[in-house]
């Protein structure tokens, strides 16, 4: 809102503000990830995050920008760059995480997500168009009873938009989570396995969206817990030895400003 008001008075000032926010975001991301990591522990051993400003800027902004200017062709590569940066800078106590997932699974996930989005749009359009025509027949005709040619096109566009926003992305996210997690490791030879069902995860995300709309977003906490619980249920730790040998590291957790700012702005930097 503040940006819109500033833009109405001075487009130059609004541009400067946008640039300032872009430059400060890597710092906010690092502070958020570091704070959330330090506030998470297992058996009294805390997690940590050691990302730097420049590497964060490259992973979260430059790599996705390369994907955008190539019309999505490099977006799977950008996902891999971001995932490697995210995983390799986390640690459990003093033990570092590592991982190097192959590139092809990201492209495979992207292709399948696009195809699934098209299928989802078709299904939504099929489920919505007939009831809409039966319940609201006047919506497809003008006051003179003439058929509005653009009405079906608008309905199809709406269904495609819903599918591309709330079906395709979670489908891709589930496959990406499986790829990144299954390629991750922890010092000592410990590994992980994730086997999210992309179809089920997409259904959870889409049904969460519908539930939030119908409840005027009062069910947002329930939806977030539901989605997170499924991710945790499908995550398995494959220990190579005893897990009670890790040592916590003394590190200042950092302030909560970065985390709170990210929450206010609606950013999600998690895997």
Tab-separated table of N, CA, C and O in Angstrom, residues 16-32 53 56-57 61 257-258 261 265 267 269:
chain	number	residue	atom	x	y	z
A	16	UNK	N	13.192	3.837	-6.433
A	16	UNK	CA	14.281	3.777	-5.458
A	16	UNK	C	13.892	2.883	-4.292
A	16	UNK	O	14.707	2.092	-3.794
A	17	UNK	N	12.638	2.993	-3.865
A	17	UNK	CA	12.164	2.152	-2.760
A	17	UNK	C	12.201	0.677	-3.159
A	17	UNK	O	12.635	-0.184	-2.376
A	18	UNK	N	11.758	0.375	-4.377
A	18	UNK	CA	11.784	-1.013	-4.842
A	18	UNK	C	13.188	-1.561	-4.913
A	18	UNK	O	13.440	-2.708	-4.533
A	19	UNK	N	14.143	-0.732	-5.375
A	19	UNK	CA	15.539	-1.158	-5.437
A	19	UNK	C	16.103	-1.394	-4.040
A	19	UNK	O	16.847	-2.360	-3.809
A	20	UNK	N	15.728	-0.509	-3.103
A	20	UNK	CA	16.204	-0.660	-1.723
A	20	UNK	C	15.692	-1.951	-1.109
A	20	UNK	O	16.426	-2.662	-0.411
A	21	UNK	N	14.418	-2.266	-1.371
A	21	UNK	CA	13.853	-3.510	-0.841
A	21	UNK	C	14.555	-4.720	-1.448
A	21	UNK	O	14.859	-5.697	-0.757
A	22	UNK	N	14.837	-4.645	-2.762
A	22	UNK	CA	15.532	-5.747	-3.422
A	22	UNK	C	16.913	-5.972	-2.812
A	22	UNK	O	17.340	-7.115	-2.610
A	23	UNK	N	17.614	-4.884	-2.500
A	23	UNK	CA	18.960	-5.001	-1.951
A	23	UNK	C	18.954	-5.482	-0.503
A	23	UNK	O	19.917	-6.128	-0.073
A	24	UNK	N	17.898	-5.190	0.233
A	24	UNK	CA	17.859	-5.593	1.631
A	24	UNK	C	17.308	-7.001	1.809
A	24	UNK	O	17.529	-7.636	2.841
A	25	UNK	N	16.604	-7.519	0.794
A	25	UNK	CA	15.964	-8.827	0.927
A	25	UNK	C	16.957	-9.965	1.198
A	25	UNK	O	16.655	-10.851	2.010
A	26	UNK	N	18.132	-10.015	0.551
A	26	UNK	CA	19.065	-11.105	0.900
A	26	UNK	C	19.434	-11.114	2.373
A	26	UNK	O	19.563	-12.179	2.983
A	27	UNK	N	19.610	-9.927	2.941
A	27	UNK	CA	19.900	-9.835	4.368
A	27	UNK	C	18.725	-10.343	5.190
A	27	UNK	O	18.894	-11.077	6.166
A	28	UNK	N	17.504	-9.967	4.778
A	28	UNK	CA	16.303	-10.419	5.477
A	28	UNK	C	16.178	-11.941	5.396
A	28	UNK	O	15.858	-12.609	6.383
A	29	UNK	N	16.443	-12.492	4.213
A	29	UNK	CA	16.345	-13.945	4.028
A	29	UNK	C	17.328	-14.662	4.940
A	29	UNK	O	16.981	-15.630	5.622
A	30	UNK	N	18.576	-14.183	4.970
A	30	UNK	CA	19.579	-14.817	5.819
A	30	UNK	C	19.196	-14.736	7.293
A	30	UNK	O	19.326	-15.704	8.038
A	31	UNK	N	18.746	-13.569	7.717
A	31	UNK	CA	18.353	-13.406	9.120
A	31	UNK	C	17.178	-14.312	9.463
A	31	UNK	O	17.132	-14.911	10.540
A	32	UNK	N	16.233	-14.420	8.538
A	32	UNK	CA	15.070	-15.265	8.771
A	32	UNK	C	15.466	-16.730	8.885
A	32	UNK	O	15.051	-17.435	9.817
A	53	UNK	N	25.444	-12.935	2.218
A	53	UNK	CA	24.613	-11.999	1.461
A	53	UNK	C	24.728	-12.242	-0.047
A	53	UNK	O	23.715	-12.391	-0.744
A	56	UNK	N	23.304	-15.561	-1.217
A	56	UNK	CA	21.844	-15.512	-1.138
A	56	UNK	C	21.265	-14.734	-2.309
A	56	UNK	O	20.271	-15.137	-2.917
A	57	UNK	N	21.886	-13.615	-2.631
A	57	UNK	CA	21.425	-12.805	-3.763
A	57	UNK	C	21.495	-13.608	-5.057
A	57	UNK	O	20.582	-13.558	-5.887
A	61	UNK	N	17.819	-14.614	-6.368
A	61	UNK	CA	17.419	-13.571	-7.307
A	61	UNK	C	18.051	-13.735	-8.695
A	61	UNK	O	17.334	-13.726	-9.696
A	257	UNK	N	13.761	-9.932	13.693
A	257	UNK	CA	13.249	-8.982	12.702
A	257	UNK	C	13.122	-9.615	11.331
A	257	UNK	O	12.108	-9.467	10.651
A	258	UNK	N	14.178	-10.333	10.904
A	258	UNK	CA	14.151	-10.935	9.572
A	258	UNK	C	13.010	-11.913	9.417
A	258	UNK	O	12.295	-11.905	8.416
A	261	UNK	N	9.648	-9.942	9.485
A	261	UNK	CA	9.459	-9.200	8.244
A	261	UNK	C	9.049	-10.137	7.119
A	261	UNK	O	8.173	-9.823	6.311
A	265	UNK	N	5.537	-9.947	4.999
A	265	UNK	CA	5.527	-9.804	3.551
A	265	UNK	C	5.035	-11.047	2.835
A	265	UNK	O	4.821	-11.027	1.628
A	267	UNK	N	6.668	-14.009	2.534
A	267	UNK	CA	7.721	-14.779	1.877
A	267	UNK	C	7.862	-16.136	2.547
A	267	UNK	O	7.729	-16.273	3.756
A	269	UNK	N	10.790	-19.072	2.519
A	269	UNK	CA	12.113	-19.434	2.034
A	269	UNK	C	12.448	-20.880	2.335
A	269	UNK	O	13.568	-21.306	2.130
